[in-house]
Amino acid sequence: MKSTASNILVCVTQQKTCERLIKKALEFSNDEDSLFIIHVAKNDWSFLDNEKEGEALEYLFGIAKSVGANLTVLRSDDIVDTIVSYSQDNNIDLLVMGDSKGDHSENYFYKALKSRLDKANIHVVPN
């Protein structure tokens, strides 16, 4: 049993399936912990015009609210840098993220974040 509170960050995309990442983060947390949820969209992504993506973000916002967390949506062309800054600003101890899709045999985001976040542990949830 942990004696000090932790700050847990969940990195989500604009997909309803990211609910599983939030649920995994809850498995790592206790009542004293703070849960943060972040989605970083590239500046040229127009997710609010896309009905499916807008619905998914609205759905994830509802999930976040139901577990006492805020869903923060930020715009940036450097997603890794934005997550690192947010993690440092909020003293994140544990970062929960999904596995990269596509032909990434090794998770680019994991490697990039791990090399820059010395304080936080990173847990990758397999697809």
Coordinates of C-alpha atoms in Angstrom, one line a residue, residues 27-106:
E27 CA -6.2 0.1 -11.2
F28 CA -3.0 1.8 -10.3
S29 CA -4.6 4.6 -8.2
N30 CA -5.9 5.0 -4.7
D31 CA -8.2 7.6 -3.1
E32 CA -5.3 10.1 -2.5
D33 CA -4.1 10.1 -6.1
S34 CA -4.8 12.7 -8.6
L35 CA -5.8 11.6 -12.1
F36 CA -5.1 13.7 -15.2
I37 CA -6.2 12.9 -18.7
I38 CA -4.7 14.7 -21.7
H39 CA -5.3 14.6 -25.5
V40 CA -2.8 16.5 -27.7
A41 CA -4.0 17.4 -31.2
K42 CA -1.8 18.7 -33.9
N43 CA -2.5 22.3 -34.9
D44 CA -3.8 21.3 -38.3
W45 CA -6.1 18.5 -37.0
S46 CA -9.8 19.5 -37.2
F47 CA -11.3 17.1 -34.8
L48 CA -14.3 19.3 -33.9
D49 CA -15.5 19.2 -37.5
N50 CA -15.3 15.4 -37.5
E51 CA -18.5 14.1 -35.9
K52 CA -17.0 10.7 -34.9
E53 CA -13.9 12.3 -33.2
G54 CA -16.0 15.0 -31.6
E55 CA -18.4 12.3 -30.2
A56 CA -15.4 10.3 -28.9
L57 CA -13.9 13.3 -27.1
E58 CA -17.3 14.1 -25.6
Y59 CA -17.6 10.4 -24.5
L60 CA -14.1 10.5 -22.9
F61 CA -14.9 13.8 -21.2
G62 CA -17.9 12.1 -19.6
I63 CA -15.7 9.1 -18.5
A64 CA -13.1 11.6 -17.1
K65 CA -15.8 13.4 -15.1
S66 CA -17.2 10.2 -13.8
V67 CA -13.8 9.3 -12.3
G68 CA -13.1 12.7 -10.9
A69 CA -10.6 13.7 -13.5
N70 CA -10.4 16.5 -16.0
L71 CA -9.8 15.9 -19.7
T72 CA -7.4 18.5 -21.0
V73 CA -7.2 19.0 -24.8
L74 CA -4.2 20.9 -26.0
R75 CA -3.0 21.8 -29.5
S76 CA 0.6 21.4 -30.5
D77 CA 2.7 20.3 -33.4
D78 CA 5.2 18.7 -30.9
I79 CA 3.1 16.1 -29.1
V80 CA 5.9 14.6 -27.1
D81 CA 7.2 18.0 -25.9
T82 CA 3.7 19.1 -24.9
I83 CA 3.2 15.9 -22.8
V84 CA 6.6 16.3 -21.2
S85 CA 5.9 19.9 -20.2
Y86 CA 2.4 19.0 -18.9
S87 CA 3.9 16.1 -16.9
Q88 CA 6.6 18.3 -15.4
D89 CA 4.1 21.1 -14.6
N90 CA 1.8 18.6 -12.8
N91 CA 4.5 16.5 -11.1
I92 CA 3.3 13.3 -12.8
D93 CA 4.5 10.1 -11.2
L94 CA 2.9 7.6 -13.6
L95 CA 2.0 8.0 -17.2
V96 CA -0.4 5.6 -18.8
M97 CA -0.6 5.3 -22.6
G98 CA -1.6 3.0 -25.3
D99 CA 0.6 1.0 -27.6
S100 CA 1.5 2.7 -30.9
K101 CA -0.5 1.6 -34.0
G102 CA 0.9 0.8 -37.4
D103 CA 4.3 -0.5 -38.3
H104 CA 6.0 0.9 -35.2
S105 CA 7.8 -2.3 -34.0
E106 CA 8.9 -0.2 -31.1

